[in-house]
CSV table of C-alpha atoms in Angstrom, one decimal:
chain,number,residue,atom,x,y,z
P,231,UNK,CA,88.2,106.6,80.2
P,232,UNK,CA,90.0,103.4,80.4
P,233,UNK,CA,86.8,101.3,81.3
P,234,UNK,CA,85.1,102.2,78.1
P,235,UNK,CA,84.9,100.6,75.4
P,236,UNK,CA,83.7,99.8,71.4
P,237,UNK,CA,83.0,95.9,71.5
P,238,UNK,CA,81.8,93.6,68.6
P,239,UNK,CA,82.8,89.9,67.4
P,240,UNK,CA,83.4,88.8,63.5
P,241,UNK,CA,79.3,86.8,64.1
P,242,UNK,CA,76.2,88.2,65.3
P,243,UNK,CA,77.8,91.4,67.1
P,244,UNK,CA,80.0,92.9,64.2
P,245,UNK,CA,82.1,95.9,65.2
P,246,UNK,CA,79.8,98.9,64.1
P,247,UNK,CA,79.5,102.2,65.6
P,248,UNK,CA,78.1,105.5,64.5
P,249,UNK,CA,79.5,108.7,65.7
P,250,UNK,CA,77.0,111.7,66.4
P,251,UNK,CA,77.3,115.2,67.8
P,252,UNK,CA,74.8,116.8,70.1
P,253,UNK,CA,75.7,120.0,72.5
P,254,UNK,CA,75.2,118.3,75.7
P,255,UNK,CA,73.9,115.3,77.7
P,256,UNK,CA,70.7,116.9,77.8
P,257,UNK,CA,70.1,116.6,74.2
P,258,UNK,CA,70.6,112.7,73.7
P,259,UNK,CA,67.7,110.6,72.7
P,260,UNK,CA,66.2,108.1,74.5
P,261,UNK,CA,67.5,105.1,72.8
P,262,UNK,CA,69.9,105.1,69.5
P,263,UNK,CA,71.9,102.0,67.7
P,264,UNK,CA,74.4,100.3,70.0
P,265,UNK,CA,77.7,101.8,69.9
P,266,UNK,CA,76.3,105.5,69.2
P,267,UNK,CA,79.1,107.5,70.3
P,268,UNK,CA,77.9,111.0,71.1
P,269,UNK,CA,80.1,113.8,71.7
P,270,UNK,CA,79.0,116.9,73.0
P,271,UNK,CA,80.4,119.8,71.1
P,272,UNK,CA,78.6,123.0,69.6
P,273,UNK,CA,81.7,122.6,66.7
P,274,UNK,CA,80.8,120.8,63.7
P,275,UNK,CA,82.2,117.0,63.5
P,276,UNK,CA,84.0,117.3,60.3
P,277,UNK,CA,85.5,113.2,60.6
P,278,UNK,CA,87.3,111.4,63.5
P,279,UNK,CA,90.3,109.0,64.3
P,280,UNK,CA,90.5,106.4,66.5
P,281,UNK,CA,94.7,106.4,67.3
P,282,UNK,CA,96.8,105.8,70.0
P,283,UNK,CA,98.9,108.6,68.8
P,284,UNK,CA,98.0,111.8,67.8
P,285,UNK,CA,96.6,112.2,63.7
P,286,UNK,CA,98.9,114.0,61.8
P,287,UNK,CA,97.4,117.4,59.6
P,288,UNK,CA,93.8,117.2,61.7
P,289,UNK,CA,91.1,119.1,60.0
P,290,UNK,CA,89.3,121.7,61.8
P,291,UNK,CA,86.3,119.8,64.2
P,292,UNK,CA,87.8,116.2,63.8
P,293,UNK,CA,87.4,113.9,66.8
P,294,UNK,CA,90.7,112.3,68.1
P,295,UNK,CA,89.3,108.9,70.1
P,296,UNK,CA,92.5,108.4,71.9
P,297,UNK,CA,93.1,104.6,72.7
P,298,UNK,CA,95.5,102.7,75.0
P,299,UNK,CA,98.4,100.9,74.2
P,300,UNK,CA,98.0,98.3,76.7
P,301,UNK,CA,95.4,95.9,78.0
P,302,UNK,CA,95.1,93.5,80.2
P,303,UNK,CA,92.2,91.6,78.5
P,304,UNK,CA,93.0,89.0,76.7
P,305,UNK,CA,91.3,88.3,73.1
P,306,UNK,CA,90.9,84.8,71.6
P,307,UNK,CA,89.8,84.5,68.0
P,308,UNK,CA,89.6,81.0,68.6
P,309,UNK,CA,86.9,81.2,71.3
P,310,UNK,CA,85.8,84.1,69.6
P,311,UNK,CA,86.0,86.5,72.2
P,312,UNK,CA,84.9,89.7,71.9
P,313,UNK,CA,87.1,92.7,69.6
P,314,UNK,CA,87.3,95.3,71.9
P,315,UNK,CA,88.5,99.0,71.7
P,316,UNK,CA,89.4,100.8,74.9
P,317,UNK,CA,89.3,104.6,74.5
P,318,UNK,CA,91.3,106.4,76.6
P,319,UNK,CA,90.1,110.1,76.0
P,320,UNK,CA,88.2,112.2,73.6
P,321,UNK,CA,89.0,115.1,71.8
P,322,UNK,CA,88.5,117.8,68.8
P,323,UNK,CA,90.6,119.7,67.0
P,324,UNK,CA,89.4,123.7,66.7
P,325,UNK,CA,91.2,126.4,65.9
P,326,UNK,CA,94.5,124.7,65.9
P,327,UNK,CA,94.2,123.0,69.3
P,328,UNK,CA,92.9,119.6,70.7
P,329,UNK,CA,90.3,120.2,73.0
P,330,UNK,CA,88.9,118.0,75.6
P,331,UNK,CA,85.5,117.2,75.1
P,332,UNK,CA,82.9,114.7,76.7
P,333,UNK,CA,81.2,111.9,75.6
P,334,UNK,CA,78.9,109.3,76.0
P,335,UNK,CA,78.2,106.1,74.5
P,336,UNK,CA,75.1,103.7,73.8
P,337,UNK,CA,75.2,100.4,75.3
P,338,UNK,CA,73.3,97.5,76.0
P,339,UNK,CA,70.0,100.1,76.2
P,340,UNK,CA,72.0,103.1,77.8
P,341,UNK,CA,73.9,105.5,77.6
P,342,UNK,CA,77.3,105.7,79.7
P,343,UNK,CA,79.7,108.9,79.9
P,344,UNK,CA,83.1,108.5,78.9
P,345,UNK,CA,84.3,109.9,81.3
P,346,UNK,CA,87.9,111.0,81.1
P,347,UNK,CA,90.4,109.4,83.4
P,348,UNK,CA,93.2,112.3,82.4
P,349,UNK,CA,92.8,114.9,80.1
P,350,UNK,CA,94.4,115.6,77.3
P,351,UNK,CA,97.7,117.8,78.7
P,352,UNK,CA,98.6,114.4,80.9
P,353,UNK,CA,99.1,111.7,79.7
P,354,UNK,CA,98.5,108.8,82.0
P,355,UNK,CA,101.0,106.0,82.9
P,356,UNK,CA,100.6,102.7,84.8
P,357,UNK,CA,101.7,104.0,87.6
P,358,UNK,CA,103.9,106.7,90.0
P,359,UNK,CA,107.1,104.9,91.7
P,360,UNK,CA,108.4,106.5,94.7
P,361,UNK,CA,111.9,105.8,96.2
P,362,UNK,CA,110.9,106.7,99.5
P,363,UNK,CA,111.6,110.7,99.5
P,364,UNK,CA,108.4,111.4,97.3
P,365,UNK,CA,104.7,112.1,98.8
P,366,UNK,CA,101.9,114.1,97.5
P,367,UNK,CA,99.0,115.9,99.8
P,368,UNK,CA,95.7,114.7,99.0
P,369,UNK,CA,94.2,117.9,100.7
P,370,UNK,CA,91.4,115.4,102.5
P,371,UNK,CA,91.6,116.3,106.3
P,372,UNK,CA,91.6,112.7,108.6
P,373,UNK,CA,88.1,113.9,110.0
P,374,UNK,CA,86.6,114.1,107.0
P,375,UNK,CA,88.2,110.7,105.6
P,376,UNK,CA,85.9,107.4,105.3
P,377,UNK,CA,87.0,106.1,103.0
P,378,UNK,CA,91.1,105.5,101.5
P,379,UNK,CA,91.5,102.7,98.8
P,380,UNK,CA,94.8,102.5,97.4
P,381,UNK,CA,95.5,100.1,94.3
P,382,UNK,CA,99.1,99.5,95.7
P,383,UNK,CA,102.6,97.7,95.6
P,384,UNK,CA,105.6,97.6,97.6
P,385,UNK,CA,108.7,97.1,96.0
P,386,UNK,CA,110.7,96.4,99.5
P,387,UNK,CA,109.8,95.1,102.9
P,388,UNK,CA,110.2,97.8,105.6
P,389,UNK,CA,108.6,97.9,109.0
P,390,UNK,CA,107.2,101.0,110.0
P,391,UNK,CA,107.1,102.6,106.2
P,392,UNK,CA,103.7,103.5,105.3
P,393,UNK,CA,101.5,103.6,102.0
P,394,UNK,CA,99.4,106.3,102.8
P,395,UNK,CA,97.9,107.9,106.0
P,396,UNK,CA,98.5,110.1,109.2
P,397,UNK,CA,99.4,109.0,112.8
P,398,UNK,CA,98.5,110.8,116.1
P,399,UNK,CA,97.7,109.8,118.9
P,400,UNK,CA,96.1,107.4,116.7
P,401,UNK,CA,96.5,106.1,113.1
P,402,UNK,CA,94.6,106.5,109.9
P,403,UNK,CA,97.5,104.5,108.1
P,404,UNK,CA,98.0,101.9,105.8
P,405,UNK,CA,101.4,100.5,105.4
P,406,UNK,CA,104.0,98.2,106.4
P,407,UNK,CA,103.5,96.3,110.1
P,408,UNK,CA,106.2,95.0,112.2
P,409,UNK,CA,106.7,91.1,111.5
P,410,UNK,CA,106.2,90.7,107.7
P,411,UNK,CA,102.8,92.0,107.7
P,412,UNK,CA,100.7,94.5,105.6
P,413,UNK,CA,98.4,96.9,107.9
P,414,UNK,CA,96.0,98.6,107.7
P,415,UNK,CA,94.4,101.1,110.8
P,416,UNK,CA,91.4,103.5,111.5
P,417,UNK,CA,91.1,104.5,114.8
P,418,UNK,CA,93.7,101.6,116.5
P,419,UNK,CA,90.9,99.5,118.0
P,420,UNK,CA,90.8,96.6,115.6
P,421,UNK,CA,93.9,96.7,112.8
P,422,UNK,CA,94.0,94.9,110.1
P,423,UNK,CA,96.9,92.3,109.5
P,424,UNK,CA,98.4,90.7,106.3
P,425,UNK,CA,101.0,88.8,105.3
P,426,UNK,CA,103.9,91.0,103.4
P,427,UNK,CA,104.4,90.3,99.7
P,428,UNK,CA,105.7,92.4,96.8
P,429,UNK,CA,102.7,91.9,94.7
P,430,UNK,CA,100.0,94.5,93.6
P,431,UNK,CA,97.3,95.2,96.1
P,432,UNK,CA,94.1,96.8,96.3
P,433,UNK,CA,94.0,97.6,100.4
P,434,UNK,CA,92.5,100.2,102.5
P,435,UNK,CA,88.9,101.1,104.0
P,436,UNK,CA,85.7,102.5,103.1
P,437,UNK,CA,82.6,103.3,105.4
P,438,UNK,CA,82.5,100.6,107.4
P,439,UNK,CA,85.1,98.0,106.1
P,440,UNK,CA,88.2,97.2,105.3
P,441,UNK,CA,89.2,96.2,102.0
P,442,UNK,CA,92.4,94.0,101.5
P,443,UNK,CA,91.7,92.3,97.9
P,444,UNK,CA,88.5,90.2,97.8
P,445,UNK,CA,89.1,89.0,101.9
P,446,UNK,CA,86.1,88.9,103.7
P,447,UNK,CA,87.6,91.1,106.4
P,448,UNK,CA,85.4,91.3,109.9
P,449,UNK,CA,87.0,94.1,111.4
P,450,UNK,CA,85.7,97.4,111.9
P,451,UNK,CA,87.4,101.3,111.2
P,452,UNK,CA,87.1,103.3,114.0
P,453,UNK,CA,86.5,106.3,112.8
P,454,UNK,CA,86.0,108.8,116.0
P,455,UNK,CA,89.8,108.0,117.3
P,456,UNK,CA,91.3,108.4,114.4
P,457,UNK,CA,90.2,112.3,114.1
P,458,UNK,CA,93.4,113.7,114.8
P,459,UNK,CA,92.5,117.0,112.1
P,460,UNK,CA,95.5,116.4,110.4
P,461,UNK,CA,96.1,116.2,106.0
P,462,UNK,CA,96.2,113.2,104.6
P,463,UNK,CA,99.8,112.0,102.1
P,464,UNK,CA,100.4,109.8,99.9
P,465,UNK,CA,103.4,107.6,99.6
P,466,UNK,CA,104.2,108.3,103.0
P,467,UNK,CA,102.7,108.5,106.5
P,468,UNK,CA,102.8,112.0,108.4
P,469,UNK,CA,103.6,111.8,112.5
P,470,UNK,CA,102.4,114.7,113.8
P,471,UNK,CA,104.4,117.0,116.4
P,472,UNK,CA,108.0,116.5,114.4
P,473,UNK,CA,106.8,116.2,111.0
P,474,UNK,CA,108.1,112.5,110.8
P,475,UNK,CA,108.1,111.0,107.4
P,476,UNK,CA,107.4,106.8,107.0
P,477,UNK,CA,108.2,106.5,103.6
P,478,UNK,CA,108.9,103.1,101.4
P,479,UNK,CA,109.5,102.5,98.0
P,480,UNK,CA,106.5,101.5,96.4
P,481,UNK,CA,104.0,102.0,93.2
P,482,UNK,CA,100.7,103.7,93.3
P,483,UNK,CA,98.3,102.4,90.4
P,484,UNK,CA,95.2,104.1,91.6
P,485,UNK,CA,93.7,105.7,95.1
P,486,UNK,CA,90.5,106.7,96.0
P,487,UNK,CA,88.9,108.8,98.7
P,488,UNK,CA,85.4,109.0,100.2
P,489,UNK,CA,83.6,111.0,102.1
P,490,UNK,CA,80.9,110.1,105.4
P,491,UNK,CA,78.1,109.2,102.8
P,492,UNK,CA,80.7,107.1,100.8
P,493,UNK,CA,80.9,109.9,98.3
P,494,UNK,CA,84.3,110.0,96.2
P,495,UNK,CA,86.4,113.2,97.1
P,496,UNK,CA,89.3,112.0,95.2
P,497,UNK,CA,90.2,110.1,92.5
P,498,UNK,CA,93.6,110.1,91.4
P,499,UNK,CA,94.9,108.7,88.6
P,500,UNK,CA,99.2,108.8,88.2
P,501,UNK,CA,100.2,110.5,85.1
P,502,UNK,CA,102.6,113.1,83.9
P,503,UNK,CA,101.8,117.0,82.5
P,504,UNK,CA,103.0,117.1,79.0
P,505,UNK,CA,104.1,120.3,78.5
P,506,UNK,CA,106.7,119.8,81.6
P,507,UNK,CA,107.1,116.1,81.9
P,508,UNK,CA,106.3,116.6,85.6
P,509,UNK,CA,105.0,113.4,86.9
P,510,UNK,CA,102.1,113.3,89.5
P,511,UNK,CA,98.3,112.1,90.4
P,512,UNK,CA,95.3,113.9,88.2
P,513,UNK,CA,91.9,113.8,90.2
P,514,UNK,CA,89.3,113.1,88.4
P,515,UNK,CA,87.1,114.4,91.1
P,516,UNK,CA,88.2,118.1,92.1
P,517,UNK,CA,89.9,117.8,88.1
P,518,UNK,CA,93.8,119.3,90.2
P,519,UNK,CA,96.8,118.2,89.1
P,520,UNK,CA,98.6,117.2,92.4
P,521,UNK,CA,102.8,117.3,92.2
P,522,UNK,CA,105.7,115.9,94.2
P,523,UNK,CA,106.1,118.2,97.7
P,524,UNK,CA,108.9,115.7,99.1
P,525,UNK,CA,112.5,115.8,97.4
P,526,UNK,CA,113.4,113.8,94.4
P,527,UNK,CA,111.3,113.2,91.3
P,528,UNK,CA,108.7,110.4,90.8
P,529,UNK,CA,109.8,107.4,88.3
P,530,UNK,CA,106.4,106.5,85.9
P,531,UNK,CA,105.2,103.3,84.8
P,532,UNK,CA,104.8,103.0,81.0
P,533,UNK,CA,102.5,105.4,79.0
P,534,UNK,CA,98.9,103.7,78.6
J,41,UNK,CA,124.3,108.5,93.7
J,42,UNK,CA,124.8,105.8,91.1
J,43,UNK,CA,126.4,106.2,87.1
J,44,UNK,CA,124.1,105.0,84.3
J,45,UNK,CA,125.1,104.9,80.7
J,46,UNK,CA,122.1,105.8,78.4
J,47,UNK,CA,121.8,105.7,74.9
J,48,UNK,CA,120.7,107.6,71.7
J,49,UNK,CA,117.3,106.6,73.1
J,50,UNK,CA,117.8,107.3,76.5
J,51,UNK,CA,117.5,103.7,77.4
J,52,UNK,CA,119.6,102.8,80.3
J,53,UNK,CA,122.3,100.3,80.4
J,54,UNK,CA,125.6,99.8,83.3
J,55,UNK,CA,128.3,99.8,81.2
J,56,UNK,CA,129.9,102.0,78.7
J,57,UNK,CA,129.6,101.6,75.0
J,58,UNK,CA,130.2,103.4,71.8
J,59,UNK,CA,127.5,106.2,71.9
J,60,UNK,CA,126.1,105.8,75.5
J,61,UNK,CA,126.8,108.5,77.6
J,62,UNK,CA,127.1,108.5,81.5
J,63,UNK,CA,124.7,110.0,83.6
J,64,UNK,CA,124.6,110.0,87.6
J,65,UNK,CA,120.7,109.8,89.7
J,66,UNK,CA,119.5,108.8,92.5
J,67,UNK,CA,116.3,107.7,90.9
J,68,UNK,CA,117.8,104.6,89.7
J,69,UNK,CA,119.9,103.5,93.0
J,70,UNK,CA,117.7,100.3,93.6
J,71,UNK,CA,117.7,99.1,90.4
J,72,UNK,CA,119.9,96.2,89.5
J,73,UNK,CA,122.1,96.1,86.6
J,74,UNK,CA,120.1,93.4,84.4
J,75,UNK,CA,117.1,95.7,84.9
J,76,UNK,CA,118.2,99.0,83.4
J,77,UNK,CA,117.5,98.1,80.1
J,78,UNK,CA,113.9,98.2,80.8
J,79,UNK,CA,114.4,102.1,82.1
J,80,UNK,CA,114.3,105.6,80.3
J,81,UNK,CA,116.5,108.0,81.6
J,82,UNK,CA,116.2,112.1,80.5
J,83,UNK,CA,118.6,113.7,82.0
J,84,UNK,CA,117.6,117.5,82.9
J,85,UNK,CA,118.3,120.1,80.1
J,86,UNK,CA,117.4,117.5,77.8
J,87,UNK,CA,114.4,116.5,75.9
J,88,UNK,CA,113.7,113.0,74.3
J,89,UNK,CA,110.5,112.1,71.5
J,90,UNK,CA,109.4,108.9,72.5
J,91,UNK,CA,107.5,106.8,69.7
J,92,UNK,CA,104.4,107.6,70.7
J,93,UNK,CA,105.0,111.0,69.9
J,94,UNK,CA,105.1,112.8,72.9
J,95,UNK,CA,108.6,114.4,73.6
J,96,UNK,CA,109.4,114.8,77.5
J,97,UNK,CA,111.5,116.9,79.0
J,98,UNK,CA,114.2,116.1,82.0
J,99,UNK,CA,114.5,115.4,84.5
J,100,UNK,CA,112.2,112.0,83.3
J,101,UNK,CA,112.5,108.9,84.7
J,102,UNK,CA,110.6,105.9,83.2
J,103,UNK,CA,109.7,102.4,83.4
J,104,UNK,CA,109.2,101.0,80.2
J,105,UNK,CA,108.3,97.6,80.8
J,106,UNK,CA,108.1,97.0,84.4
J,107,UNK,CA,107.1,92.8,84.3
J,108,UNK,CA,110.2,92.6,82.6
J,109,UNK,CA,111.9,94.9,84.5
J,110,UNK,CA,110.6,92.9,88.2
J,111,UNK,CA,111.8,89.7,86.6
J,112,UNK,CA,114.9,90.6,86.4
J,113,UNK,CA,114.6,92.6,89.8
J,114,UNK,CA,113.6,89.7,91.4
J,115,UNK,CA,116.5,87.2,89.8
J,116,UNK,CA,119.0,89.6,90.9
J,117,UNK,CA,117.4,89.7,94.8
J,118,UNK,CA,117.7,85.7,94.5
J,119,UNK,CA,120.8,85.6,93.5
J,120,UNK,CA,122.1,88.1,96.3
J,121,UNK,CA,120.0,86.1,98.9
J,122,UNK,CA,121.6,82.9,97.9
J,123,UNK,CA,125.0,84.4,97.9
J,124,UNK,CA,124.2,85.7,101.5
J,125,UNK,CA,123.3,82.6,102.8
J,126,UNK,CA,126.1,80.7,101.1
J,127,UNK,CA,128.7,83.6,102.8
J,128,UNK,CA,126.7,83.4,105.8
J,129,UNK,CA,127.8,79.2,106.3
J,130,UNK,CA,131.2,80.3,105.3
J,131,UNK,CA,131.3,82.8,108.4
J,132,UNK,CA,129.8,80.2,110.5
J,133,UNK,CA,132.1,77.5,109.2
J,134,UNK,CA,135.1,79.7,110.2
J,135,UNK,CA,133.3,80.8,113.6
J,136,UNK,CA,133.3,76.6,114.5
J,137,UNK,CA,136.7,76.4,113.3
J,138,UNK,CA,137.9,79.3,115.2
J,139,UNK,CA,135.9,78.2,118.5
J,140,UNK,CA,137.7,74.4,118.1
J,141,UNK,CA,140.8,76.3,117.5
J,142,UNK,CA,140.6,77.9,120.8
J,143,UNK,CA,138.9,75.1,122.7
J,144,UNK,CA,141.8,72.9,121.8
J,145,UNK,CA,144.5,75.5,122.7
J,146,UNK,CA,143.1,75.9,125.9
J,147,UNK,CA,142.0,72.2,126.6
């Protein structure tokens, strides 16, 4: 729920909000104040925080808005910028236990679902660090990939050692080139190149593109050599026939996956489950919790 | 394999001091000395309340502030680069010495 936000300035746009309960989406009216939070619950909303940690002594039906720790936006009261107030996740308090619930909230003439990035049992982190023995499965089969965007950054230069992806006969891949490049490969026919640095990258492809940060690329995936019916990892690149591993060290900030209509499949967002401390990738999609199946254990960024 | 000294907090540091206890990981091989500081590390069979609240568990490994943590990353990699380059004159240095040593033994 990172993206969401409760926004006001000190002048015309004061921080006010309302918070309402209704049982689901289908209930909302068709317009409300701005910055009407509905949450849809059939348990009575008895009050409600708005923390980055958890409320102490919570009272049966109160509404934990969870918000982040860290932002990247900047605020300026000079240039009176706008206050803003990212909410990370929702949830209520019943029966002695925090429950996930949804939400949605009224802005600029709509209303938008908060959707929540992790739920509550995670909590989410900036990012997963591998060291190069980690990789997770994504369960998305190369002939039924279009679309892999990975929000990505290498923390060493090594040819050959690969982001994400699956090589056959031909590649589905994106990675680390021989001669200080970045590449990225559908099919073989028309790769893309990029010079190597260690800074954070969005790069990959999606229907018929490829995406390296805002490049105008020209090139085209090829999709029908790259179907080599193999799974698709993370953190690594599988070679099929000995089960060869291209692994770097690198952090993974964000990847998404799409399907032949440009549907997202996956959506994973790094984290670790609470209970266990295990660190891994939540899909927002498929709502799995996917884990380490290489050796080792994952390093997290910070908790956001 | 590399020994880390962590704290009452679990933060990490190189070096021993009253009240840091040494650990051994792999997870933290590639990270320089000046760096550690900016890392967590629970060892397994222990558990650690951060101040958010949320207590984890180990094995745990976590980077607390990691544009901090790159900064010094990156300061150490110069360094090391510059050292390298300076060694590698020195070997070249002696390589031309040795060469007019032998040219001039068998001129």
């Amino acid at each position: 729920m990172g993206n969401c936000f409760l926004h006001g300035n000190g002048g015309r746009n004061p921080l006010n909000f309302d918070v309402v309960q209704y049982a689901s989406e289908a209930d909302l009216p068709e317009s409300a104040e701005g910055n009407t939070i509905a949450v849809f619950t059939n348990v009575d909303i008895t009050g409600w925080h708005f923390s980055a940690k958890q409320p102490e002594n919570m009272k049966q039906g109160a509404v934990w808005f969870k918000t982040v720790t860290a932002s990247d936006i900047a605020f300026n009261a000079i240039k009176k910028d706008e206050i803003r107030l990212c909410i990370e996740s929702v949830s209520q308090y019943i029966d002695g236990e925090l429950i996930a619930q949804n939400a949605a909230i009224y802005q600029n003439g709509k209303w938008t679902n908060m959707e929540i990035l992790v739920p509550y049992e995670y909590q989410r982190v900036e990012y997963l660090q591998s060291s190069g023995t980690q990789f997770i499965w994504t369960g998305v089969n190369t002939n039924d990939c279009y679309g892999l965007v990975l929000d990505v950054q290498s923390l060493t230069y090594a040819e050959n050692k690969w982001f994400a992806g699956n090589w056959n006969t031909q590649s589905m891949a994106i990675g680390m080139a021989p001669s200080n490049n970045f590449q990225i490969s559908v099919g073989g026919s028309d790769d893309v190149f990029v010079p190597f640095d260690m800074e954070r990258h969005t790069m990959g492809f999606k229907g018929d593109k490829y995406i390296f940060d805002n490049m105008d690329l020209a090139n085209v995936p090829n999709y029908a050599n790259a179907k080599v019916n193999q799974n698709i990892p993370l953190f690594t690149r599988l070679t099929v026939g000995d089960q060869y591993f291209t692994a770097p060290s690198m952090r993974l900030f964000r990847a998404k996956m799409y399907d032949a209509n440009e549907n997202l499949i996956r959506d994973f967002v790094p984290c670790y489950r609470k209970f266990d401390s295990v660190a891994g990738l939540w899909d927002r999609v498929n709502k799995v919790f996917y884990t380490n199946s290489g050796s080792g254990t994952f390093m997290t960024g910070a908790d956001v | 394999m590399r020994k880390v000294y962590i704290d009452s907090d679990f933060v990490c540091h190189a070096d021993y001091a009253e009240g840091r206890t040494a650990v051994e990981t792999s997870a933290l091989d590639k990270v320089c000395d000046s760096a550690l500081r900016f890392y967590i590390y629970v060892p397994n069979g222990s558990t650690h309340k951060k101040s958010n609240g949320i207590t984890v568990k180990g094995e745990f490994v976590q980077c607390m502030n990691s544009k901090s943590a790159d900064i010094a990353q990156r300061e150490y990699e110069r360094r090391l680069l510059a050292d390298l380059q300076a060694n590698s004159i020195s070997i070249s240095e002696l390589e031309s010495a040795y060469q007019e040593g032998v040219n001039s033994a068998y001129g």
